[in-house]
mmCIF file of C-alpha atoms and ligand atoms in Angstrom:
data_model
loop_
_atom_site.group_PDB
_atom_site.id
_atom_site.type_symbol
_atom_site.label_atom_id
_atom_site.label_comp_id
_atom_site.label_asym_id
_atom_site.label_seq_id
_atom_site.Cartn_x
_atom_site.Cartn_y
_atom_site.Cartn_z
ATOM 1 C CA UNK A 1 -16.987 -20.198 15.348
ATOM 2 C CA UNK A 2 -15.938 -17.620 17.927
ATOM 3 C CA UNK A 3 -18.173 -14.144 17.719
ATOM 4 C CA UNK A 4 -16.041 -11.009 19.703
ATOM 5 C CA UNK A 5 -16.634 -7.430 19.491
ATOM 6 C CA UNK A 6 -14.576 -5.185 17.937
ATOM 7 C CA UNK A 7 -11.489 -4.386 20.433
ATOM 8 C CA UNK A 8 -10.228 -0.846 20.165
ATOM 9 C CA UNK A 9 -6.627 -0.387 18.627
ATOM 10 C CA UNK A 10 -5.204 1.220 22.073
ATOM 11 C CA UNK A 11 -5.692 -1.779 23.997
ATOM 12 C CA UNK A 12 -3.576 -4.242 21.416
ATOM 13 C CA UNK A 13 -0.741 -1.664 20.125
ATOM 14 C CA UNK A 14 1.453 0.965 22.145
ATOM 15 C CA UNK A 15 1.883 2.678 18.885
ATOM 16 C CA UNK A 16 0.843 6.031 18.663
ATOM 17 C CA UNK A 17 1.523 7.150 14.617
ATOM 18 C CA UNK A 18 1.923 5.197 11.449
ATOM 19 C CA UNK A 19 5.637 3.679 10.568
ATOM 20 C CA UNK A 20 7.208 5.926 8.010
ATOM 21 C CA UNK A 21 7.502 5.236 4.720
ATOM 22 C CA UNK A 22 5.072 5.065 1.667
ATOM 23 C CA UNK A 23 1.202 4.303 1.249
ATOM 24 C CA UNK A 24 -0.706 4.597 -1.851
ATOM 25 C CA UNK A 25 -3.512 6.477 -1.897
ATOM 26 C CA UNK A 26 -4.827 6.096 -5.075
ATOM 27 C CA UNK A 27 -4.725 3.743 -8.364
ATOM 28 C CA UNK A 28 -2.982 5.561 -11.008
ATOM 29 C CA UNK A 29 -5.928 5.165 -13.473
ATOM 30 C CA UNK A 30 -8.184 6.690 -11.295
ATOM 31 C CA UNK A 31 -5.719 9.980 -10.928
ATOM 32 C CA UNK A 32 -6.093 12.784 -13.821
ATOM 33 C CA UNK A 33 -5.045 16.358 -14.954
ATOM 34 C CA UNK A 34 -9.007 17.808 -15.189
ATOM 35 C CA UNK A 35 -10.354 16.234 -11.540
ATOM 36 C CA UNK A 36 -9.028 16.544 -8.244
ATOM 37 C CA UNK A 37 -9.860 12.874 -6.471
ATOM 38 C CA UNK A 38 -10.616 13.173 -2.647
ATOM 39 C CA UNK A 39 -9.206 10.706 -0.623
ATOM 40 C CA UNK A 40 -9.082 10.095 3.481
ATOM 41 C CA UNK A 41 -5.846 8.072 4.295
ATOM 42 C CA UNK A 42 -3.747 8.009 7.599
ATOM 43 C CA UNK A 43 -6.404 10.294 9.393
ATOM 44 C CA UNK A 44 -6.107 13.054 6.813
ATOM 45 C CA UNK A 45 -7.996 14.148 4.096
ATOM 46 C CA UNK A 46 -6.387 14.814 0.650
ATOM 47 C CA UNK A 47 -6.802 15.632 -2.835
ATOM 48 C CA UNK A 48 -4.978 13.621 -5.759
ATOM 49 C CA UNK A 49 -4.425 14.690 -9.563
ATOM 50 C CA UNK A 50 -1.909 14.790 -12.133
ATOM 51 C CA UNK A 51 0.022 18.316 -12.840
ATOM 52 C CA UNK A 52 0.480 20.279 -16.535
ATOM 53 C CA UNK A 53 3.224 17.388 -17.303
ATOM 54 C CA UNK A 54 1.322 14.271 -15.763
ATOM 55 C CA UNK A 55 2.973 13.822 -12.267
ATOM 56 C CA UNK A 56 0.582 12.657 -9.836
ATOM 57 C CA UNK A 57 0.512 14.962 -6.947
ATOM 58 C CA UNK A 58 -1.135 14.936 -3.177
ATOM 59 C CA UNK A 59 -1.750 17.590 -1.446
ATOM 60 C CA UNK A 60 -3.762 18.608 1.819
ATOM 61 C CA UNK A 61 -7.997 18.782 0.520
ATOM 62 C CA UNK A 62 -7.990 22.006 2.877
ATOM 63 C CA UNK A 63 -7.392 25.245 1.567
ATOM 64 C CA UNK A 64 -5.216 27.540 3.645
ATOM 65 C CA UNK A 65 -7.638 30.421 3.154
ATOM 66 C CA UNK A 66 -10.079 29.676 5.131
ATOM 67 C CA UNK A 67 -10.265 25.829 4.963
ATOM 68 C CA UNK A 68 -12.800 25.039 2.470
ATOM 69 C CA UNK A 69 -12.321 21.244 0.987
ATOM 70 C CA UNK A 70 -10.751 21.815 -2.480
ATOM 71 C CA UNK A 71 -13.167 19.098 -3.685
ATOM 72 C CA UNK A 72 -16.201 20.553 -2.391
ATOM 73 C CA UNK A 73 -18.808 22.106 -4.576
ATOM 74 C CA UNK A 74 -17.837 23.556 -7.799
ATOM 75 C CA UNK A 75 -13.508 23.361 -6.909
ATOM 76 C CA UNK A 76 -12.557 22.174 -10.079
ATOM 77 C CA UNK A 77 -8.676 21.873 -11.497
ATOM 78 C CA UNK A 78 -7.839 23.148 -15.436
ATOM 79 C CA UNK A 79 -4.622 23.684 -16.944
ATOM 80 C CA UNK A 80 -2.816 23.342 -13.912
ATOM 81 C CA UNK A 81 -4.674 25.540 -11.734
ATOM 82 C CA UNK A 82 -6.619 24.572 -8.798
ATOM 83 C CA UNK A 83 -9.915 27.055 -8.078
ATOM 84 C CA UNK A 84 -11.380 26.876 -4.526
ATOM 85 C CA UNK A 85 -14.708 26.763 -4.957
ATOM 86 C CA UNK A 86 -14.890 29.217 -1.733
ATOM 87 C CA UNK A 87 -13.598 32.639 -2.527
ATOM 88 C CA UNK A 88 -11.675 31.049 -6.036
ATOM 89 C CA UNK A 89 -8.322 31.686 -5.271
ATOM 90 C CA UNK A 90 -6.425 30.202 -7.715
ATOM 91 C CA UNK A 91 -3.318 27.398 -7.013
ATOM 92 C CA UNK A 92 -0.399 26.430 -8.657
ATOM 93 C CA UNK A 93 -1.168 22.830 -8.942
ATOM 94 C CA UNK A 94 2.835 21.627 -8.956
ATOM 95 C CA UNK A 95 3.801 24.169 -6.468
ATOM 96 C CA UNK A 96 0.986 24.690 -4.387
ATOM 97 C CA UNK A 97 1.726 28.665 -4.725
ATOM 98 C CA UNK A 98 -0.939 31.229 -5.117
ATOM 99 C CA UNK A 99 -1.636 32.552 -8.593
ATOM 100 C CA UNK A 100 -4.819 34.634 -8.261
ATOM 101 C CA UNK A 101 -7.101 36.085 -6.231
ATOM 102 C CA UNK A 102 -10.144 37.679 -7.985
ATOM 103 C CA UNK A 103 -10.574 40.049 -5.161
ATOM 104 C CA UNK A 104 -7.432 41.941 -4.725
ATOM 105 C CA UNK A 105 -4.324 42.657 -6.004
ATOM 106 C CA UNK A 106 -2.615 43.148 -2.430
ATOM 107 C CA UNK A 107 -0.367 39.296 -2.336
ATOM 108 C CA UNK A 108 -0.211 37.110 0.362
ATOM 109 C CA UNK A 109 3.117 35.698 1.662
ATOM 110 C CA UNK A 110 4.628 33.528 -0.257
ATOM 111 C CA UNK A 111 3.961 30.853 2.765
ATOM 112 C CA UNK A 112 0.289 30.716 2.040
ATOM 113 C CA UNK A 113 0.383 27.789 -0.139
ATOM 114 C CA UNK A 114 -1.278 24.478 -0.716
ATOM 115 C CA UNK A 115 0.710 21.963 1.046
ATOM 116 C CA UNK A 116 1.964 19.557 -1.166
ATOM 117 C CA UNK A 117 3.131 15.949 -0.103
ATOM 118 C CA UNK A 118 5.892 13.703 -1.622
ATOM 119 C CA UNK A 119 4.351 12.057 -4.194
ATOM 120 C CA UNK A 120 5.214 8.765 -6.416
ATOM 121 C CA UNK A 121 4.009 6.886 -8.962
ATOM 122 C CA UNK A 122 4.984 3.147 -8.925
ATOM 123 C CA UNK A 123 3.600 -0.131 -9.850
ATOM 124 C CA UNK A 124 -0.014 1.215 -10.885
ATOM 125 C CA UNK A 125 0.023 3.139 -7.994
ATOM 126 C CA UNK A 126 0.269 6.665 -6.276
ATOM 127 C CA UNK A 127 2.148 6.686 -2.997
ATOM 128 C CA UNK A 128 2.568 9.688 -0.734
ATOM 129 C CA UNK A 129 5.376 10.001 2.156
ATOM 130 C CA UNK A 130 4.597 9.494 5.605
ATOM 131 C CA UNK A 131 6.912 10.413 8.534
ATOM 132 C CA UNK A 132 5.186 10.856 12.329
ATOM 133 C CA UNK A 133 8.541 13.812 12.579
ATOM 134 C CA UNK A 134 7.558 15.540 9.225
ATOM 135 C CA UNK A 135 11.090 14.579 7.326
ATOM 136 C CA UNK A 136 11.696 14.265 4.090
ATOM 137 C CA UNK A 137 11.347 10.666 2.322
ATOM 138 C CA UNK A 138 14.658 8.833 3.247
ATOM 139 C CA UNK A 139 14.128 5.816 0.511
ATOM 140 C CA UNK A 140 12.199 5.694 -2.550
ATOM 141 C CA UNK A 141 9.584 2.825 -3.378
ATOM 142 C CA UNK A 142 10.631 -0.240 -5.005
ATOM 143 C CA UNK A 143 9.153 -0.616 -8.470
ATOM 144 C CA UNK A 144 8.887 -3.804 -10.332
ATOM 145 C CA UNK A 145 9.064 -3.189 -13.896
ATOM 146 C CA UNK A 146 13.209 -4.871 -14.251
ATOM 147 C CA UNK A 147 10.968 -7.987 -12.782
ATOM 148 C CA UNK A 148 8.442 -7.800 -15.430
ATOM 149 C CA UNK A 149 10.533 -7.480 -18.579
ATOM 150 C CA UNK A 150 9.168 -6.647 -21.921
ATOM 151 C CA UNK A 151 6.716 -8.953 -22.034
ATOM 152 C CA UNK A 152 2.912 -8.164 -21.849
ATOM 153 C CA UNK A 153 1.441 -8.206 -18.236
ATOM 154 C CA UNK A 154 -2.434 -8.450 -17.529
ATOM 155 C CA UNK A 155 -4.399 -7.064 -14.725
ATOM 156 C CA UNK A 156 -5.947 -10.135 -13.788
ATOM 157 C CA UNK A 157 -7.916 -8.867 -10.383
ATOM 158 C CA UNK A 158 -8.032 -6.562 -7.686
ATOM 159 C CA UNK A 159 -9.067 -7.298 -3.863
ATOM 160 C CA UNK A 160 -9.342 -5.013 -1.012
ATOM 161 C CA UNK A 161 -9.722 -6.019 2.563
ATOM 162 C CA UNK A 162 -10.638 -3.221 5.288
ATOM 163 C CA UNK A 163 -8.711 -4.991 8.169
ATOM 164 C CA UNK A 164 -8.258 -3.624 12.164
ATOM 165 C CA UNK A 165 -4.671 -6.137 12.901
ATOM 166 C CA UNK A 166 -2.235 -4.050 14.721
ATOM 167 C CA UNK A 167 0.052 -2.812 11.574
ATOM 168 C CA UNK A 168 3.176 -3.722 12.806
ATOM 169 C CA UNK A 169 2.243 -7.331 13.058
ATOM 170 C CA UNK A 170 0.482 -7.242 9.007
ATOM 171 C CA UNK A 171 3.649 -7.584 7.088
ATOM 172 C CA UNK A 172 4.969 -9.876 10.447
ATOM 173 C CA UNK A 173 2.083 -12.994 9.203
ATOM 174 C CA UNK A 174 4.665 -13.492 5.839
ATOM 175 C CA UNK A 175 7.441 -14.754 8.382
ATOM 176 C CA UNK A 176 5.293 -16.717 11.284
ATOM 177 C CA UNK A 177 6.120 -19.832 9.365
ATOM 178 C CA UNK A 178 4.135 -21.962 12.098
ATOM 179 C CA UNK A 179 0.937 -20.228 10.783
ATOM 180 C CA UNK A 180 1.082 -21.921 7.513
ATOM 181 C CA UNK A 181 0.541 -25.205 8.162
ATOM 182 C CA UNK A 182 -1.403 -24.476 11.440
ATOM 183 C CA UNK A 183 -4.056 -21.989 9.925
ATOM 184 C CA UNK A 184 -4.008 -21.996 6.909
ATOM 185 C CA UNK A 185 -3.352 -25.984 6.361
ATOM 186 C CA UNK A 186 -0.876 -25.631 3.484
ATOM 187 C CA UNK A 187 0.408 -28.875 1.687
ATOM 188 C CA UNK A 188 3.879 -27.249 1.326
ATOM 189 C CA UNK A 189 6.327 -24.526 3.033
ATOM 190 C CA UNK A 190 8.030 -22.575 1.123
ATOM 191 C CA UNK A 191 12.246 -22.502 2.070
ATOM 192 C CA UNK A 192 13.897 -18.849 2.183
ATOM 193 C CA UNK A 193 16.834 -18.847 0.573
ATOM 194 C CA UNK A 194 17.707 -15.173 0.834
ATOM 195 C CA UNK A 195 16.980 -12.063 2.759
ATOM 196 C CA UNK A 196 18.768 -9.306 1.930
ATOM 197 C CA UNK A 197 17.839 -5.828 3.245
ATOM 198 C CA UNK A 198 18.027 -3.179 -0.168
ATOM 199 C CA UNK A 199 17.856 1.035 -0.239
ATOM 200 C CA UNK A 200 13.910 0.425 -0.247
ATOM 201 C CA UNK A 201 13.613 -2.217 2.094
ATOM 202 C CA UNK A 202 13.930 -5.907 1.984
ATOM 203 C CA UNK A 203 14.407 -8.594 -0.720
ATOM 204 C CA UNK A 204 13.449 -12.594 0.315
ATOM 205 C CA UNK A 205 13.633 -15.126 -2.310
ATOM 206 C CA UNK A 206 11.905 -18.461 -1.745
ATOM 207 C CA UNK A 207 11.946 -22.000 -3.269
ATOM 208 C CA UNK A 208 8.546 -24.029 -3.259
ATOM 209 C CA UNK A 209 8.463 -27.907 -4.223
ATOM 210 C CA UNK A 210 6.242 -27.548 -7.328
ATOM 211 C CA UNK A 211 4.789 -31.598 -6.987
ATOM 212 C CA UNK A 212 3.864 -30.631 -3.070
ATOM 213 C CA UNK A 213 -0.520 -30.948 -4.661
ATOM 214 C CA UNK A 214 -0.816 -27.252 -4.377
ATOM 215 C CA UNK A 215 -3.265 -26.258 -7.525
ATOM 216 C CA UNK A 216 -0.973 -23.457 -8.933
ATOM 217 C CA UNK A 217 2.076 -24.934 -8.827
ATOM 218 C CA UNK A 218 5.236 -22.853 -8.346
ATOM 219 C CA UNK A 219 8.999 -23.226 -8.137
ATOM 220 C CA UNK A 220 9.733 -20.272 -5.823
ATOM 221 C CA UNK A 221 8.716 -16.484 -5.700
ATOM 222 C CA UNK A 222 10.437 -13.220 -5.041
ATOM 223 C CA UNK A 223 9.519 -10.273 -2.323
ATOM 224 C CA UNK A 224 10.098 -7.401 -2.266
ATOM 225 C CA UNK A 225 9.197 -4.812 0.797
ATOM 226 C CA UNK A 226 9.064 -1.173 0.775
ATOM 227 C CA UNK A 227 9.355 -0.386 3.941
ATOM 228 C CA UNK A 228 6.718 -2.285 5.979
ATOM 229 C CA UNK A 229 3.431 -0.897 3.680
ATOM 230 C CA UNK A 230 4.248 -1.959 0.453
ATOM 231 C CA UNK A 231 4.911 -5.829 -1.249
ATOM 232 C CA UNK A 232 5.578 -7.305 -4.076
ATOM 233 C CA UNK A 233 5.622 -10.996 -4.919
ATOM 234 C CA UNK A 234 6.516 -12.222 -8.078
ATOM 235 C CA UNK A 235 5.637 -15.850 -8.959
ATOM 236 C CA UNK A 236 7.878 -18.128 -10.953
ATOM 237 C CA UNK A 237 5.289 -20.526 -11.871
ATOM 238 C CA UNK A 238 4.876 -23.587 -13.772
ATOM 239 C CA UNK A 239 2.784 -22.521 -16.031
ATOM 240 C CA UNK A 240 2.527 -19.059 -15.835
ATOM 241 C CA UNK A 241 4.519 -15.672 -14.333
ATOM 242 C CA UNK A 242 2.475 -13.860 -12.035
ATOM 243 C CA UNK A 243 3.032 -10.538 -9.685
ATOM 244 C CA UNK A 244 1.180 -9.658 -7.009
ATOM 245 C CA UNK A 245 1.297 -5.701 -5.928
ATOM 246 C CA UNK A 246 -0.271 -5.402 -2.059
ATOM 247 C CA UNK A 247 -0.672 -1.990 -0.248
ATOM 248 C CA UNK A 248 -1.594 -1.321 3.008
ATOM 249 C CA UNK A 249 -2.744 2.021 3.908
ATOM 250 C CA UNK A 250 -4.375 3.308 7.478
ATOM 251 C CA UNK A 251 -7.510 5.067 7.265
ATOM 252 C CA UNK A 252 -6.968 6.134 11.033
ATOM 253 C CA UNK A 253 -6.021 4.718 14.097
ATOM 254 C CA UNK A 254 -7.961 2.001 14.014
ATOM 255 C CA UNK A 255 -8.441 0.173 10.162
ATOM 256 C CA UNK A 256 -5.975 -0.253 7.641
ATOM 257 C CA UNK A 257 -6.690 -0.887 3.727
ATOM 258 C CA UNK A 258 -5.384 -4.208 2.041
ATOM 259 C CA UNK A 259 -5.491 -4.134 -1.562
ATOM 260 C CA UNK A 260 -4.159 -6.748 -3.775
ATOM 261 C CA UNK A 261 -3.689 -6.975 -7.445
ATOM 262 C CA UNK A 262 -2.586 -9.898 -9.567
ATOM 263 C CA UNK A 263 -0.714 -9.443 -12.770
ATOM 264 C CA UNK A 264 -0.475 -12.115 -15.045
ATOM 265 C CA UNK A 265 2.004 -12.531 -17.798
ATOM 266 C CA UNK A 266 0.219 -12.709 -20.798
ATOM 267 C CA UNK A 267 1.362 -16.213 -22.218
ATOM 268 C CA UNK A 268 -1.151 -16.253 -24.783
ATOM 269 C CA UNK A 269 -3.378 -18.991 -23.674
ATOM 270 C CA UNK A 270 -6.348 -16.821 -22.322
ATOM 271 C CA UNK A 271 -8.543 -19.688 -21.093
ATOM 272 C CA UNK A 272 -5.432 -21.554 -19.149
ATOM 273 C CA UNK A 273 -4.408 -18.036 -18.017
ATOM 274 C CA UNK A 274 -8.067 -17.254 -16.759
ATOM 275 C CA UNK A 275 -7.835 -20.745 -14.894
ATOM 276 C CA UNK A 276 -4.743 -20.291 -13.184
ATOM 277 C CA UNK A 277 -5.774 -16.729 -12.251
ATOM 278 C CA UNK A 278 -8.848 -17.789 -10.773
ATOM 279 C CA UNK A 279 -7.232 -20.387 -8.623
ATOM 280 C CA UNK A 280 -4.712 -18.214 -7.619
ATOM 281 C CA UNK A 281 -6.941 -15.294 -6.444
ATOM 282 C CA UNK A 282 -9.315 -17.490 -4.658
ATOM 283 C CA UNK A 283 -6.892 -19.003 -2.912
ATOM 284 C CA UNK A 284 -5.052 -15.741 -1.987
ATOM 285 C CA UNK A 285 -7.988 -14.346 -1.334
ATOM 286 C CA UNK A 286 -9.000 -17.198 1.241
ATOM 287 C CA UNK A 287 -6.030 -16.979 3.173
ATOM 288 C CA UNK A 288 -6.280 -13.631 4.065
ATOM 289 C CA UNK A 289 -9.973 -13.974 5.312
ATOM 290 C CA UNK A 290 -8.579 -16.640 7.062
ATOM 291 C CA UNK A 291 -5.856 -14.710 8.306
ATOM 292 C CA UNK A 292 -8.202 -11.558 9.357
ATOM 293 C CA UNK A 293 -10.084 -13.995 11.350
ATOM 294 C CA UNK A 294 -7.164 -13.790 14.006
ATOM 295 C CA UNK A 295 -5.152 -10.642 13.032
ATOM 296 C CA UNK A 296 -8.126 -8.291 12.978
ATOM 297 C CA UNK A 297 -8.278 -9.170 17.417
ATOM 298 C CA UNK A 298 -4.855 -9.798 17.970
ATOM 299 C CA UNK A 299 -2.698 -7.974 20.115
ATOM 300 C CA UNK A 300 1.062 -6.939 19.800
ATOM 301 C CA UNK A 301 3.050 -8.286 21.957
ATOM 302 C CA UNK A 302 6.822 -6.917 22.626
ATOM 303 C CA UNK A 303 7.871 -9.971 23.837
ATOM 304 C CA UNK A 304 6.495 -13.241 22.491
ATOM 305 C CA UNK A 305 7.137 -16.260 23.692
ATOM 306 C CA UNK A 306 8.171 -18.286 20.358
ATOM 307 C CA UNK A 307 9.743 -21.689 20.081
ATOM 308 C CA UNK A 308 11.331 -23.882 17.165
ATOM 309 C CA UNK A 309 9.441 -23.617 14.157
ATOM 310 C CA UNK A 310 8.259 -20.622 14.408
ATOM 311 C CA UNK A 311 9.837 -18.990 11.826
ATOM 312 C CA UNK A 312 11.975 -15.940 11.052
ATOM 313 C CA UNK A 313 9.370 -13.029 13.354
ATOM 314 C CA UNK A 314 12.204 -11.418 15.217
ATOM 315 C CA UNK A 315 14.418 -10.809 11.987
ATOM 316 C CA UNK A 316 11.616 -9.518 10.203
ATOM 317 C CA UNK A 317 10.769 -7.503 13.493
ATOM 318 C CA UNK A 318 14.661 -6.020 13.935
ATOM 319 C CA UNK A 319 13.840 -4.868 10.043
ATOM 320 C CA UNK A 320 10.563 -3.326 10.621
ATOM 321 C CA UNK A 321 11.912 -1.513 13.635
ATOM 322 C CA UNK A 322 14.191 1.109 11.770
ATOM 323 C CA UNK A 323 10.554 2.557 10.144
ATOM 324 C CA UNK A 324 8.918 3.750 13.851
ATOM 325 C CA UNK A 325 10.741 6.488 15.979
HETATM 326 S S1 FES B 401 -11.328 29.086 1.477
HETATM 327 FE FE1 FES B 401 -10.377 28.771 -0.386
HETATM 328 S S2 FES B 401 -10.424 30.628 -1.406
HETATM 329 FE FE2 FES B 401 -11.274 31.025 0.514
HETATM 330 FE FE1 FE2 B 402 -1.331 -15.955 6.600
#
């Protein structure tokens, strides 16, 4: 095997912000209405809770006093209220306005506020609204639940990859069809029968030949994009239903967060659900090591030089386009 050093982000992408759209920050069990969780996503640092009613909120970790980190040190959040562990001004924790401060009675402008960032809960997770220009969300996330149906869905496992690939080219590995076979030395490719772009991105349906000797064997699977930072794949299996929820999120300029969690449709065989699970993870999971092995050093490249067999990368690139500036 090869050995390189790392190779800073600036020499292998001309992109100077994150695409806009949404990025979970957070796993919605971890979020609650007594703690204030501090995060550091897309170079910022943040705070996430739940308000009074339960809505998860983000909102900057600074506080516009005089900066301290909300987090820090005694801050705490109770019945709504957020208390700076600084001077303990008191926030609104829905609005972000200024309810109290112990010192004076004199009020600040209304504009001295925490500032609060579109928030959204969907698919087990808490999303917040990036745009480089500062607008407002354009599309809301898709959520899979009319996928899942009644039925009872397990969370089978969780993975999470720290990765340095350009992120315009993560999402772009799902349509370099050549890549399959050549890297990852899959015994079948699946067909695309549809891609349809939708309000919150993009829809591709795919058929699979379920005797091609894979170990899970499927009949096709469903996608669904959010933008370019959020996928969905639901798995029409032969013996089992499975959905697999995959974030991406940039810590900064230079590393983006993969997490991936597999849902399995409780079909009330727990040991033949436990086997399938296994062999499913572990061979997701393999594939993107595999992957990272080449994405995490590769450069993007405006103008590839692709032939026949490639695969649909310029379609998927035309879609991914309308999320940069
Ligand atoms: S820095 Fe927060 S109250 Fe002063
Ligand atoms: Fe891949």
């Amino acid at each position: 095997m090869n050995a390189i050093s790392p190779i800073p982000m600036r020499h292998r992408s001309a992109d100077t912000d994150f695409p806009r759209g949404w990025y979970c920050i957070a796993e919605s069990e971890n979020v609650s209405a007594d703690k204030m969780l501090p995060v550091s996503w897309l170079g910022q640092e943040l705070i996430v809770y739940r308000t009074k009613d339960g809505k998860a909120q983000a909102t900057d970790a600074y506080c516009p006093h005089l900066g301290a980190h909300l987090a820090s040190h005694d801050g705490k959040l109770c019945e709504g209220r957020i208390t700076c562990p600084f001077h303990k001004w008191e926030f609104d924790s829905a609005t972000g306005k200024v309810e109290h401060i112990p010192y004076t009675d004199v009020p600040v402008p209304a504009s001295v506020r925490l500032t609060l960032h579109p928030t959204r809960e969907s698919d087990g997770m808490v999303l917040i609204w990036h745009d480089p220009a500062g607008g407002k969300p354009t599309f809301e996330p898709f959520d899979s639940s009319a996928l899942r149906g009644d039925g009872e869905w397990i969370r089978y496992a969780v993975h999470s990859w720290e990765m340095t690939c350009p992120f315009r080219d993560i999402l772009e590995n799902i349509f370099d069809t050549a890549h399959v076979t050549q890297l990852h030395n899959a015994a079948a490719l699946p067909e695309i029968t549809s891609f349809e772009p939708q309000d919150y991105g993009l829809r591709v349906q795919y058929t699979t030949d379920p005797d091609a000797g894979e170990a899970t064997p499927i009949r096709g699977f469903e996608m669904n994009l959010s933008g370019i930072s959020l996928l969905t794949q639901y798995y029409d299996g032969i013996h089992f239903t499975g959905l697999f929820v995959i974030s991406f999120t940039p810590v900064d300029e230079e590393r983006v967060v993969q997490t991936a969690r597999l849902y399995l449709k409780d079909n009330g065989n727990r040991e033949m659900m436990d086997q399938i699970g296994r062999a499913f993870i572990d061979r997701f999971c393999f594939e993107v090591e595999q992957d990272l092995k080449v994405l995490d050093y590769k450069k993007h490249l405006t103008q590839p030089r692709l032939c026949a067999g490639d695969g649909p990368i310029m379609k998927f690139r035309n879609y991914a386009a309308q999320f940069y500036a």
